[in-house]
PDB file of C-alpha atoms and ligand atoms in Angstrom:
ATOM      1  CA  UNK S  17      24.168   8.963 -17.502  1.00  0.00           C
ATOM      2  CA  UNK S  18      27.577   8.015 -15.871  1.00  0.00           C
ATOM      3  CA  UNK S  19      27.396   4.181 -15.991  1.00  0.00           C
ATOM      4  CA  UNK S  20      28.995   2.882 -13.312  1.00  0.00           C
ATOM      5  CA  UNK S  21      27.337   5.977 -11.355  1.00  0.00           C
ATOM      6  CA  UNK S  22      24.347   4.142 -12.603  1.00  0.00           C
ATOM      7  CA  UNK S  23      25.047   0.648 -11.965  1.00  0.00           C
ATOM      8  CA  UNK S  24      25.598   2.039  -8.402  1.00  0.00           C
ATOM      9  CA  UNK S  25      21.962   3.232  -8.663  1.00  0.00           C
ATOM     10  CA  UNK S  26      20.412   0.084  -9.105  1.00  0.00           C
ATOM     11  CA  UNK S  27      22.127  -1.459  -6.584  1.00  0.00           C
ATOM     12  CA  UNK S  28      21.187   1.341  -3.989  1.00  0.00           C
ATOM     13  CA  UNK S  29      17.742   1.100  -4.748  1.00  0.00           C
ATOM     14  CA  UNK S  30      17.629  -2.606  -4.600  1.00  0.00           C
ATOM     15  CA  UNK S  31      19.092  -2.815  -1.071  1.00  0.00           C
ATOM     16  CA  UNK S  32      16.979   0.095   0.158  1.00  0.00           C
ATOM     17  CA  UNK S  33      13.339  -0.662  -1.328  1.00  0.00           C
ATOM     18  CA  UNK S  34      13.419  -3.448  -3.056  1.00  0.00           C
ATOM     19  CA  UNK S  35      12.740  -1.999  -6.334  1.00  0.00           C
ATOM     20  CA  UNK S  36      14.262  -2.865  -9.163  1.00  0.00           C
ATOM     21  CA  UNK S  37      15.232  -1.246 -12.546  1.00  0.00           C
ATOM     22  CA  UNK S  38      16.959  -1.866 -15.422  1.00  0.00           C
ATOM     23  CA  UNK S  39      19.208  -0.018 -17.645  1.00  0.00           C
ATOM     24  CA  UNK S  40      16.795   1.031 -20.160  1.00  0.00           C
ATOM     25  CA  UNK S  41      14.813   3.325 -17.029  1.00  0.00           C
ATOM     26  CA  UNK S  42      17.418   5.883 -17.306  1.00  0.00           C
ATOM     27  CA  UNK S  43      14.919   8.390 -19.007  1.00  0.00           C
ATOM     28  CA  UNK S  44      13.012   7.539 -15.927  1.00  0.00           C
ATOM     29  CA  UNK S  45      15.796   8.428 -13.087  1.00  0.00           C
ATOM     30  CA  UNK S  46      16.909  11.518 -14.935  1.00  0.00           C
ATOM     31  CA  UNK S  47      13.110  12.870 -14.942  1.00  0.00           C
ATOM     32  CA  UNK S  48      12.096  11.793 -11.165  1.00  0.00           C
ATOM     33  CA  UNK S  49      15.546  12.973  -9.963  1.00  0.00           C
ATOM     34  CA  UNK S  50      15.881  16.260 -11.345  1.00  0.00           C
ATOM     35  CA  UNK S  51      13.230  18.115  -9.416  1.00  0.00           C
ATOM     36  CA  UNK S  52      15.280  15.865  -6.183  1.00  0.00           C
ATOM     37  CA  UNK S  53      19.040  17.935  -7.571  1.00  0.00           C
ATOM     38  CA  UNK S  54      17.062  21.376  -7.571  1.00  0.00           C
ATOM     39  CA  UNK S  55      15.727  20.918  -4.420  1.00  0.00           C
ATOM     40  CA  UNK S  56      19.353  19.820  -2.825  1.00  0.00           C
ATOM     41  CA  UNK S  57      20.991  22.494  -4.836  1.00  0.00           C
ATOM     42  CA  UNK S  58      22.657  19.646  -6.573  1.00  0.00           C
ATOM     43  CA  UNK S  59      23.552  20.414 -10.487  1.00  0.00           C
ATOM     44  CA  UNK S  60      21.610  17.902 -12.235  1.00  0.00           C
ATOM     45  CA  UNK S  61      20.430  13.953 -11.782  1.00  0.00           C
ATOM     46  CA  UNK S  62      23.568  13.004 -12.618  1.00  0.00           C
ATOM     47  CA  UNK S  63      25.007  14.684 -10.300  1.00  0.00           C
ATOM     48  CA  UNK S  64      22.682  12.784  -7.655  1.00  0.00           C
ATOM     49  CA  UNK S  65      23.442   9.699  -8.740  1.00  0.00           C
ATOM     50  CA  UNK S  66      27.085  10.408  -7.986  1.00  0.00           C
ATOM     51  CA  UNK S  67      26.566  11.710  -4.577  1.00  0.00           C
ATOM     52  CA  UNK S  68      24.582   8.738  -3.941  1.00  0.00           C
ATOM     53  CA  UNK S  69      28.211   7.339  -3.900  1.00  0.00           C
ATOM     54  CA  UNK S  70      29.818   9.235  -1.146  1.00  0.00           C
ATOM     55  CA  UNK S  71      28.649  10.078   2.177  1.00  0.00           C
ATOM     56  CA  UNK S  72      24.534  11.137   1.239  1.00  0.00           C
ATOM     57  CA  UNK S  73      22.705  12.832   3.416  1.00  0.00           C
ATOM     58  CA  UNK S  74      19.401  11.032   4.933  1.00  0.00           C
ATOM     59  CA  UNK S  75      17.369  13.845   3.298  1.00  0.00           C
ATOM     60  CA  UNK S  76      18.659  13.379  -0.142  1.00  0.00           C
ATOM     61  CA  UNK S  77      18.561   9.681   0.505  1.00  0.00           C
ATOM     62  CA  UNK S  78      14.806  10.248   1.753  1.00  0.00           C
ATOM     63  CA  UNK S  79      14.090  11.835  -1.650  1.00  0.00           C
ATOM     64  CA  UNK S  80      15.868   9.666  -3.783  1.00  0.00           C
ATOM     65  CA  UNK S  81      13.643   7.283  -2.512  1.00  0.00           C
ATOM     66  CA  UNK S  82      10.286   9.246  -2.689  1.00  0.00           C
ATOM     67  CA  UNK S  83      10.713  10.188  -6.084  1.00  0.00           C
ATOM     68  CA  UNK S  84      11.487   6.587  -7.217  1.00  0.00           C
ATOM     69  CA  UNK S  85       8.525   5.504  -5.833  1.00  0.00           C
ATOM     70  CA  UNK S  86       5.205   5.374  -8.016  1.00  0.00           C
ATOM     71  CA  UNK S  87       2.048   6.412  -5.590  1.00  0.00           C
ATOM     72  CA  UNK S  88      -0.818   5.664  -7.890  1.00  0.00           C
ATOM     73  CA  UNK S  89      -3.745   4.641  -6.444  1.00  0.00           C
ATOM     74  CA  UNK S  90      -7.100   5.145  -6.557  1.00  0.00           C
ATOM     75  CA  UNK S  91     -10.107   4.740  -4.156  1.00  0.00           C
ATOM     76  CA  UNK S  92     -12.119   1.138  -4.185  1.00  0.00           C
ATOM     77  CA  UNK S  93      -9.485   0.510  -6.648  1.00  0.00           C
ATOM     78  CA  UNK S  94     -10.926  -2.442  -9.542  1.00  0.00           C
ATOM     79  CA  UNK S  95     -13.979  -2.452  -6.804  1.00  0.00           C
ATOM     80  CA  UNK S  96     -13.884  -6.521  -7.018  1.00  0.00           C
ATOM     81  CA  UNK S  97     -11.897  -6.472  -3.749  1.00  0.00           C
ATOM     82  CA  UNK S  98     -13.930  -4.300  -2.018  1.00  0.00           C
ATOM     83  CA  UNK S  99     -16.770  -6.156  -3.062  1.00  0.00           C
ATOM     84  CA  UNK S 100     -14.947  -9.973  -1.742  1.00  0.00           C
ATOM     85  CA  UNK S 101     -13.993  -8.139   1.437  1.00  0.00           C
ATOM     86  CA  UNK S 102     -17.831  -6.861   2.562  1.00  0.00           C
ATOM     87  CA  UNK S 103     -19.513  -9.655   0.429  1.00  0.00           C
ATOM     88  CA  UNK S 104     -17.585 -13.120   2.137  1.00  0.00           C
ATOM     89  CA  UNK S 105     -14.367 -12.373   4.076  1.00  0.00           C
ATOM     90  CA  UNK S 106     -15.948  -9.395   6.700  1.00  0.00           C
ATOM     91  CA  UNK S 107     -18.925 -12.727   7.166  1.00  0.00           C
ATOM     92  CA  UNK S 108     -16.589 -15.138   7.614  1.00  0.00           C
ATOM     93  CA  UNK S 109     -14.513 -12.593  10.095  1.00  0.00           C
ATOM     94  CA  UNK S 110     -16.988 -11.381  11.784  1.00  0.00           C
ATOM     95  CA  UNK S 111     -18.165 -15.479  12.997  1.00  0.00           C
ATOM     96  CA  UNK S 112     -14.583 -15.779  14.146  1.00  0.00           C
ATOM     97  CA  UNK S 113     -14.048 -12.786  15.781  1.00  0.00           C
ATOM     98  CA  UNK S 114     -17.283 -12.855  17.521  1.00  0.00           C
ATOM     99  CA  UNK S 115     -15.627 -12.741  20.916  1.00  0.00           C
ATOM    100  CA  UNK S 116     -13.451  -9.822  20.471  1.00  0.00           C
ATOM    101  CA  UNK S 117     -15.620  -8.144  17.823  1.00  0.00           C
ATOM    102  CA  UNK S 118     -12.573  -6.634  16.456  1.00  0.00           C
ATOM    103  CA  UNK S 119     -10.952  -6.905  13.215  1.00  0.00           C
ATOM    104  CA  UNK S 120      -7.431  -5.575  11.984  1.00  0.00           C
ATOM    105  CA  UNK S 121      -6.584  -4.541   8.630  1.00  0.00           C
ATOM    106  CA  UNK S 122      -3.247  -4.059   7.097  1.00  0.00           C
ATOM    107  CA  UNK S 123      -3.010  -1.570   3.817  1.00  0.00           C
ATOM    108  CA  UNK S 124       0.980  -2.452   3.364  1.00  0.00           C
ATOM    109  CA  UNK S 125       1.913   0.193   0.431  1.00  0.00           C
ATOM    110  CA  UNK S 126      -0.583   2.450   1.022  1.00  0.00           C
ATOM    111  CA  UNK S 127       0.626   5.097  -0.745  1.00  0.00           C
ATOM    112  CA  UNK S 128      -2.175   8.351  -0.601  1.00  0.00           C
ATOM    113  CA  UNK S 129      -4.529   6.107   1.477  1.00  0.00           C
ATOM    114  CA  UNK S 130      -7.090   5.268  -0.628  1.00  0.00           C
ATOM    115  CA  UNK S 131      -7.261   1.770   0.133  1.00  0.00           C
ATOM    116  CA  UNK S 132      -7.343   2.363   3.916  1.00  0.00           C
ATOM    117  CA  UNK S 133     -10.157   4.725   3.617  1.00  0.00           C
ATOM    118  CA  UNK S 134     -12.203   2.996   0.811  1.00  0.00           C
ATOM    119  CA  UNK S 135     -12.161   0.152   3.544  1.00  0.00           C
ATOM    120  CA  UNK S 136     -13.454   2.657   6.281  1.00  0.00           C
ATOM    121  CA  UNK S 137     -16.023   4.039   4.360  1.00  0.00           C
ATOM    122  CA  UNK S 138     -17.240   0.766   3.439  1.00  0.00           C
ATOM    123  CA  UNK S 139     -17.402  -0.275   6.689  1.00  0.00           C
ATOM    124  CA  UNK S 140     -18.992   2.777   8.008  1.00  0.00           C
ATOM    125  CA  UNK S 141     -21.875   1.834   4.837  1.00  0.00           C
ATOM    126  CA  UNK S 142     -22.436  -1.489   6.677  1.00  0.00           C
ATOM    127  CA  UNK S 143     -24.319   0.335   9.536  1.00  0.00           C
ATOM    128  CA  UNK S 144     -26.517  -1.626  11.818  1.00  0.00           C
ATOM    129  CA  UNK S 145     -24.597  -4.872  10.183  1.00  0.00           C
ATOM    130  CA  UNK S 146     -21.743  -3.991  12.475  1.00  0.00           C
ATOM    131  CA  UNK S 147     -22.681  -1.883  15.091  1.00  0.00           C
ATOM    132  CA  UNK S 148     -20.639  -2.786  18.104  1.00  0.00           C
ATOM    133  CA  UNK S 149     -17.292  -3.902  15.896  1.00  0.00           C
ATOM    134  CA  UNK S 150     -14.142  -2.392  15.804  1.00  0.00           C
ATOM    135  CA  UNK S 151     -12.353  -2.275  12.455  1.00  0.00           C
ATOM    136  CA  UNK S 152      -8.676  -1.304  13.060  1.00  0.00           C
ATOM    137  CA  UNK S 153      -6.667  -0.248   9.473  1.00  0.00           C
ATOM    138  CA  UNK S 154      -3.276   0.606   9.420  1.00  0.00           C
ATOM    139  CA  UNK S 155      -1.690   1.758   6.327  1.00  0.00           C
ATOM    140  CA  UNK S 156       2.103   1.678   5.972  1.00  0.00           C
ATOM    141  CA  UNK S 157       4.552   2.869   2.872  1.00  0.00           C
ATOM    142  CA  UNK S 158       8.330   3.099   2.422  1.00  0.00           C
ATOM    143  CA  UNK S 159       7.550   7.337   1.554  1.00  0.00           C
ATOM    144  CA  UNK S 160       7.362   9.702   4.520  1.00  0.00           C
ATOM    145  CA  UNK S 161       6.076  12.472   1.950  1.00  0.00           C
ATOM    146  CA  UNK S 162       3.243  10.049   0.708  1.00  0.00           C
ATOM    147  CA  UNK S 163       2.576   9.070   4.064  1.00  0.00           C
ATOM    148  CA  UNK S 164       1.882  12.918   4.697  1.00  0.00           C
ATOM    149  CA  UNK S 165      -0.619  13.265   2.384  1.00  0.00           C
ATOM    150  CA  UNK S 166      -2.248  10.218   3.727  1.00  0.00           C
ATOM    151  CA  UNK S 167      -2.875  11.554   6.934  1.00  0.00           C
ATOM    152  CA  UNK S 168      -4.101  15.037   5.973  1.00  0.00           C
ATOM    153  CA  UNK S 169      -6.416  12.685   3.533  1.00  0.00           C
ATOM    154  CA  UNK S 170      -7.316  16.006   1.335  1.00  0.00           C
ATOM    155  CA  UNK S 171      -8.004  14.956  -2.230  1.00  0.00           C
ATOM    156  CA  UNK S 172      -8.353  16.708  -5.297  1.00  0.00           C
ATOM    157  CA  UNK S 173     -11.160  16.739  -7.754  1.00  0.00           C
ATOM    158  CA  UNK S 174      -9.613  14.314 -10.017  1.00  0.00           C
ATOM    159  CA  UNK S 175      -9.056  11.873  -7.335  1.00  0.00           C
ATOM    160  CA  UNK S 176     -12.397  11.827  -5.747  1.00  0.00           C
ATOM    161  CA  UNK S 177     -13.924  11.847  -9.265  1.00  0.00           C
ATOM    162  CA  UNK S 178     -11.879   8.155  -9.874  1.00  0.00           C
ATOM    163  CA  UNK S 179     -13.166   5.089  -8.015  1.00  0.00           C
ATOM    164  CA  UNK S 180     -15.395   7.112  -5.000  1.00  0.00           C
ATOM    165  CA  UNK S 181     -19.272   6.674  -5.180  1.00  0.00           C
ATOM    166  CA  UNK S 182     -20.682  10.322  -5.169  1.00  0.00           C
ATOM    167  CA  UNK S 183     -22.792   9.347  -2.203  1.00  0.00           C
ATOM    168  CA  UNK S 184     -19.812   8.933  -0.329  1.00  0.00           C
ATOM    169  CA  UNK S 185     -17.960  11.977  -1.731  1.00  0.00           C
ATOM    170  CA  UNK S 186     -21.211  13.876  -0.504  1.00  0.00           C
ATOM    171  CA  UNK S 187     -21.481  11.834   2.749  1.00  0.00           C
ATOM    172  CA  UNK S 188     -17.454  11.201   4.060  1.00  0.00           C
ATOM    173  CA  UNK S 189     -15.758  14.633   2.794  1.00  0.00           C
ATOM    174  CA  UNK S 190     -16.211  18.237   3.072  1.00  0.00           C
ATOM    175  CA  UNK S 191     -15.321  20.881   0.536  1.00  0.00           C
ATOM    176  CA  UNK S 192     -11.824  23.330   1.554  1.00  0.00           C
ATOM    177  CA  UNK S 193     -10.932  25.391  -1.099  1.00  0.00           C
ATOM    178  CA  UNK S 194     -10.153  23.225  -4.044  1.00  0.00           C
ATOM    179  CA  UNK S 195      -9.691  20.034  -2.373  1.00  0.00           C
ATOM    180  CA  UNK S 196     -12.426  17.359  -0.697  1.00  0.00           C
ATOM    181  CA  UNK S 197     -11.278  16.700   3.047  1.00  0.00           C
ATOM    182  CA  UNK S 198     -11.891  13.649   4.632  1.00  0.00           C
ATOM    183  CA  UNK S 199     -14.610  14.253   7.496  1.00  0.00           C
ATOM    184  CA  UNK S 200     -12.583  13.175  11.240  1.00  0.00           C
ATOM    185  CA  UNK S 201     -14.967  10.243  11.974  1.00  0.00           C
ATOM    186  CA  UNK S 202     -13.529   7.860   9.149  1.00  0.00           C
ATOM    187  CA  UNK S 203      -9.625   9.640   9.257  1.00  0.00           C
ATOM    188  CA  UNK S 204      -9.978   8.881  13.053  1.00  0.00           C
ATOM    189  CA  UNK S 205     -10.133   5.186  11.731  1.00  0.00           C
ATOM    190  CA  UNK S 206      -7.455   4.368   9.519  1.00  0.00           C
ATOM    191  CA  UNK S 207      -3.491   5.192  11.264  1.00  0.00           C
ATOM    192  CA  UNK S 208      -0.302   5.489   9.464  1.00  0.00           C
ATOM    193  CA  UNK S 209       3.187   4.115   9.962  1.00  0.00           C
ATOM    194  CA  UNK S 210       6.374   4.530   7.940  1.00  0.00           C
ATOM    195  CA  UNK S 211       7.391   0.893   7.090  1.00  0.00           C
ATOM    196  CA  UNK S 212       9.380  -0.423   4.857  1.00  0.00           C
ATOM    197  CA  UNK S 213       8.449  -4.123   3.251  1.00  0.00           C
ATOM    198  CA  UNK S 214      12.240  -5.175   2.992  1.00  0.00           C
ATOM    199  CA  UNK S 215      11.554  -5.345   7.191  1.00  0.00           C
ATOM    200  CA  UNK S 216      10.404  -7.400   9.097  1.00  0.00           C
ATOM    201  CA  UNK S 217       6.904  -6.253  10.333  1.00  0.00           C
ATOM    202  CA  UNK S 218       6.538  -8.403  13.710  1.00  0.00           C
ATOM    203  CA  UNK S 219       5.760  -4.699  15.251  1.00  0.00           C
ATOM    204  CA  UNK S 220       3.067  -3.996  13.953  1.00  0.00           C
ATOM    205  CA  UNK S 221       0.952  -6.764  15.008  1.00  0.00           C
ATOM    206  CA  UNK S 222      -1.169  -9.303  13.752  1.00  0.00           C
ATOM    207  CA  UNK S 223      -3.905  -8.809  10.936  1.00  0.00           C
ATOM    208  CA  UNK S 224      -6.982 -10.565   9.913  1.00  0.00           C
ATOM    209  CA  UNK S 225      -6.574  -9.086   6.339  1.00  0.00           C
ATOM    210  CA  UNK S 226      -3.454  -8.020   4.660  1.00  0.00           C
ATOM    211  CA  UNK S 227      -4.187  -5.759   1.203  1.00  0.00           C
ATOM    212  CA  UNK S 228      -0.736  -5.737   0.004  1.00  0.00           C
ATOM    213  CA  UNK S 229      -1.859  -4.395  -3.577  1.00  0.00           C
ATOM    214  CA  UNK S 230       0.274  -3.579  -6.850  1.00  0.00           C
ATOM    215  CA  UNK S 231       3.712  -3.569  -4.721  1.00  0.00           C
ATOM    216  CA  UNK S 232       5.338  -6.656  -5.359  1.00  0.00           C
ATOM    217  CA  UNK S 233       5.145  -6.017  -9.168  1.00  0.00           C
ATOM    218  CA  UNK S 234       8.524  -3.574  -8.476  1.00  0.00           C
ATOM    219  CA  UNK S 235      10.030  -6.203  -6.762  1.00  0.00           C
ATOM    220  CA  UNK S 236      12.324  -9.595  -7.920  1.00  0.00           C
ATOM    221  CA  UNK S 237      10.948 -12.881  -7.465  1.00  0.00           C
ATOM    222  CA  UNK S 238      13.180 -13.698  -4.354  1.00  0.00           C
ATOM    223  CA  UNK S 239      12.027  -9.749  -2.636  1.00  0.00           C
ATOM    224  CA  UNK S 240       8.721 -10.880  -3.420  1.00  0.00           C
ATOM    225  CA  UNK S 241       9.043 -14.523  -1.804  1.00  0.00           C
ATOM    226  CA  UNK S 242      10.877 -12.998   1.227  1.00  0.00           C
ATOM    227  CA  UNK S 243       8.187 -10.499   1.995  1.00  0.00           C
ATOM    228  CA  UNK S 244       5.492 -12.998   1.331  1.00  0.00           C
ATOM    229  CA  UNK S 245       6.978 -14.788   3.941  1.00  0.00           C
ATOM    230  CA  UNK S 246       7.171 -12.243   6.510  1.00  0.00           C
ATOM    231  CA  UNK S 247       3.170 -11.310   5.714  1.00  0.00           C
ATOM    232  CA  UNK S 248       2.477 -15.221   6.438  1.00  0.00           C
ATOM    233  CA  UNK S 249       4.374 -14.413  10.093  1.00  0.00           C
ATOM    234  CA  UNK S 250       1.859 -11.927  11.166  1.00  0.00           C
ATOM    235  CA  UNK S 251      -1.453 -13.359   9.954  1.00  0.00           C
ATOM    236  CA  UNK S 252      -3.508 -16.047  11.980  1.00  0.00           C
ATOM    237  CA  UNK S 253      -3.356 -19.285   9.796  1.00  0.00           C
ATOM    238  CA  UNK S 254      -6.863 -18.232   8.694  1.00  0.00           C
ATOM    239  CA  UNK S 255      -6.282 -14.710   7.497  1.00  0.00           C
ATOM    240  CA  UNK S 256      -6.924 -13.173   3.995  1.00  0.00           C
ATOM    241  CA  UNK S 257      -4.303 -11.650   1.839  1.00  0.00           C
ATOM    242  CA  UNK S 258      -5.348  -9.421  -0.957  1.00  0.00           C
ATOM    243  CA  UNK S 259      -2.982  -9.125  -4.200  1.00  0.00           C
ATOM    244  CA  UNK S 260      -3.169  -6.622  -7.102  1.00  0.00           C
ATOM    245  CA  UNK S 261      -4.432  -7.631 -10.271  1.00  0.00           C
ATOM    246  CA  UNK S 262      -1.049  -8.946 -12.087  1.00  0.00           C
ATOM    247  CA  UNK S 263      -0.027 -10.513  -8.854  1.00  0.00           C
ATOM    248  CA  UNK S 264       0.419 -13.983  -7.672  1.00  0.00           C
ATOM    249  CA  UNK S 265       1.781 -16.036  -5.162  1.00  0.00           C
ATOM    250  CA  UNK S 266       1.797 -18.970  -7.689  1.00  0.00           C
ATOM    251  CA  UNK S 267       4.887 -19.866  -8.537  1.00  0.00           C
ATOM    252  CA  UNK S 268       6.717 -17.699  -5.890  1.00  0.00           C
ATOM    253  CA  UNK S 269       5.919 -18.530  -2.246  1.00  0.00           C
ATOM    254  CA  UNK S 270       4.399 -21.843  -0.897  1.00  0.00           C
ATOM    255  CA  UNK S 271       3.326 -19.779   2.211  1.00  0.00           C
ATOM    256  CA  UNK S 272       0.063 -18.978   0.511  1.00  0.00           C
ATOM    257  CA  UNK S 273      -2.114 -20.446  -1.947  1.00  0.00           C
ATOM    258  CA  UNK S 274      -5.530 -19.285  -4.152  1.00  0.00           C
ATOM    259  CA  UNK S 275      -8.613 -19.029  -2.254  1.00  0.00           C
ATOM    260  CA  UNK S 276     -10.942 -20.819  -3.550  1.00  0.00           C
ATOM    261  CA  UNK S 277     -13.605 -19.170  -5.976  1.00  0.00           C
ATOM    262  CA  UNK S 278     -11.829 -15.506  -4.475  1.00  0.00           C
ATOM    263  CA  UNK S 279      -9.724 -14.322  -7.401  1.00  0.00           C
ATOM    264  CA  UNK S 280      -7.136 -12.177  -5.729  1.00  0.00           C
ATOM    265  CA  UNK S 281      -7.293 -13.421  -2.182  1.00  0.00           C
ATOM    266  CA  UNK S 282      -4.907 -16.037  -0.855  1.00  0.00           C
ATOM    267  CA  UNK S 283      -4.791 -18.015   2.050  1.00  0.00           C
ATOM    268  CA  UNK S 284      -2.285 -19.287   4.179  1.00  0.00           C
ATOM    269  CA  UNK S 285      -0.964 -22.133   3.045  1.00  0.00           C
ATOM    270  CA  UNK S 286      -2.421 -24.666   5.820  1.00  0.00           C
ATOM    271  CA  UNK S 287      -6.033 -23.660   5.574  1.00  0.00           C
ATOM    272  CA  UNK S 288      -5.657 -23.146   1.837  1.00  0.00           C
ATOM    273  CA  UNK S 289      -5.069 -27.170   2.126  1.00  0.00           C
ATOM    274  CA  UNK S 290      -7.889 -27.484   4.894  1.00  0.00           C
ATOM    275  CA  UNK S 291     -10.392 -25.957   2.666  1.00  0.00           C
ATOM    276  CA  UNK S 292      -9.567 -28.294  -0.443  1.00  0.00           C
ATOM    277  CA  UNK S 293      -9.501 -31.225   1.696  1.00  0.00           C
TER     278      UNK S 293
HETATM  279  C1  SAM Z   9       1.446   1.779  -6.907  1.00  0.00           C
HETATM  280  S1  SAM Z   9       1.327   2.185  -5.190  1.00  0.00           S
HETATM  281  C2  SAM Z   9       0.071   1.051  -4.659  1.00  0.00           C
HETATM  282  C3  SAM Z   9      -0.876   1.698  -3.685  1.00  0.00           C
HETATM  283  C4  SAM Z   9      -2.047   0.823  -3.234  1.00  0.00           C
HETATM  284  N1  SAM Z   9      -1.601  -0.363  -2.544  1.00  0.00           N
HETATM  285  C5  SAM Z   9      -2.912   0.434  -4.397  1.00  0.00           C
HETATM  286  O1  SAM Z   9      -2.987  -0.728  -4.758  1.00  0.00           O
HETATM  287  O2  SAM Z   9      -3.548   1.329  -4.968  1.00  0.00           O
HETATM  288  C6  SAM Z   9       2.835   1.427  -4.595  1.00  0.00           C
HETATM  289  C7  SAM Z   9       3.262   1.961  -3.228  1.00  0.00           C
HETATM  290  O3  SAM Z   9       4.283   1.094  -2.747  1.00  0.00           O
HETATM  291  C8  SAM Z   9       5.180   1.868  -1.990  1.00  0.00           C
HETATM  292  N2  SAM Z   9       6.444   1.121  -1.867  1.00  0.00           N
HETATM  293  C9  SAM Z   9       7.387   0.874  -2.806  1.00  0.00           C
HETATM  294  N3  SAM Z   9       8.396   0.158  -2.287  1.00  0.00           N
HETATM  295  C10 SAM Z   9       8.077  -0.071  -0.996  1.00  0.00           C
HETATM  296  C11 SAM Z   9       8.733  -0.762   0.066  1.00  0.00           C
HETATM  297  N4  SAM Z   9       9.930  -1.346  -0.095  1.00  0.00           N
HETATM  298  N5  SAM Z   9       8.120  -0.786   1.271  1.00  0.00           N
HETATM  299  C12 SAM Z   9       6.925  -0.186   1.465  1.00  0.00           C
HETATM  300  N6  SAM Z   9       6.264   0.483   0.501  1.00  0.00           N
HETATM  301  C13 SAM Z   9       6.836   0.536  -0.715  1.00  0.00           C
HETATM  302  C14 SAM Z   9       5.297   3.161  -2.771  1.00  0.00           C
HETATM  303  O4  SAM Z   9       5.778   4.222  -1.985  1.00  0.00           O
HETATM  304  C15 SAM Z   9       3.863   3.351  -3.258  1.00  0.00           C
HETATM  305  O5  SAM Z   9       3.141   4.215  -2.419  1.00  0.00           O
END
């Protein structure tokens, strides 16, 4: 690949998601944008990459980004979450809420909507338990066409076959043609925004709970500290955050810190120190 064409890449995909690659990914960009050049009539990846230097369009720019994006996900992804969320934070949520009896949920990176709908469905399980609570989820990703597939929440075989119960496959989805559909009464509770982390997102409201799960691993240590920042502005000082597996806030923001005895849940900072105290 052109090099300085390249160089420009990495730059451009820094400033507009955040994510960052390094020289040795070029095997990568040439085989996530050359389905992006045949699409835009473009002659090859390399070619993209040089466009990307002109005057792009906000399609190809659109794709660009789509393509670099990775969307894996699965539902009641490494289930220990899940299990935290309905086993001690919905309890302790659900005593502090008791006046509004509502709860919001953030699934930041969403990607397909797993997440979002794994917490749905697991609310939905909790019957009785909950009955007169509103759980509101709101999943949000940088990719319109992920965001897409969200909302028509249609899933293949292979994806229902990794992470969901069969009980619920049976239960929350109906068969149409080869895919499993999401039945309206749990799609009806989980909405979708486009929004990017490198934002601020003081417009979407404030959240009890913030899954913001296997994300910041594409990011740099300050990206990462900036939008851990900006999480800790919309979350009452005793929210939850939720991190993937290989993520931590130790050693990158002060804004959170471990919950105690919750392995991949942080608290903000303040009642972090409360709790210890
Ligand atoms: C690997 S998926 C994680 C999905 C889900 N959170 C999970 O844990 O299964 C990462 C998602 O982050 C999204 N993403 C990447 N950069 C982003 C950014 N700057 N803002 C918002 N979403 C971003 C991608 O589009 C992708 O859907």
């Amino acid at each position: 690949m052109n090099k300085p064409d390249f160089e420009h890449f990495i730059g451009f995909l820094k400033t507009k998601a955040g994510i960052v690659i390094t020289a040795e990914k070029a095997y990568l960009v040439e085989n996530r944008l050359s389905p992006v050049a045949r699409k835009h009539g473009i002659a090859s990846a390399d070619a993209v990459l040089a466009k990307l230097r002109q005057v792009p369009s906000a399609a190809l720019v659109n794709d660009v980004l789509d393509a670099m994006t990775t969307n894996e996900t699965l539902f009641f992804r490494d289930q220990r979450p899940f299990d935290q969320f309905r086993e001690t934070v919905l309890p302790a949520l659900m005593e502090r809420n008791a006046a509004t009896k509502r709860i919001r949920i953030w699934s930041a990176a969403c990607s397909s909507g797993q997440e979002a709908y794994s917490l749905a469905m697991m609310f939905s399980e909790l019957g009785a338990k909950v009955a007169g609570w509103r759980l509101e989820i709101v999943g949000t990703d940088i990719s319109k066409t992920i965001l897409d597939r969200a909302r028509k929440a249609e899933y293949s075989q292979f994806e229902v076959q990794r992470g969901l119960p069969i009980t619920m496959l049976v239960k929350y989805f109906e068969q149409k043609g080869e895919a499993w559909a999401l039945k309206p009464d749990i799609k009806s509770k989980v909405s979708f925004r486009e929004f990017n982390l490198l934002d601020n997102p003081r417009a979407l409201g404030q959240f009890d709970v913030v899954f913001c799960r296997n994300v910041l691993i594409y990011f740099d240590h300050p990206t990462k500290a900036d939008i851990l920042g900006r999480i800790a502005g919309i979350m009452p000082a005793d929210g939850y955050l939720f991190l993937g597996g290989a993520e931590t806030v130790l050693g990158v923001s002060d804004k959170f810190a471990a919950a105690p005895g919750l392995r991949g849940i942080y608290l903000p900072s303040d009642k972090a120190a409360a709790r210890a105290a």
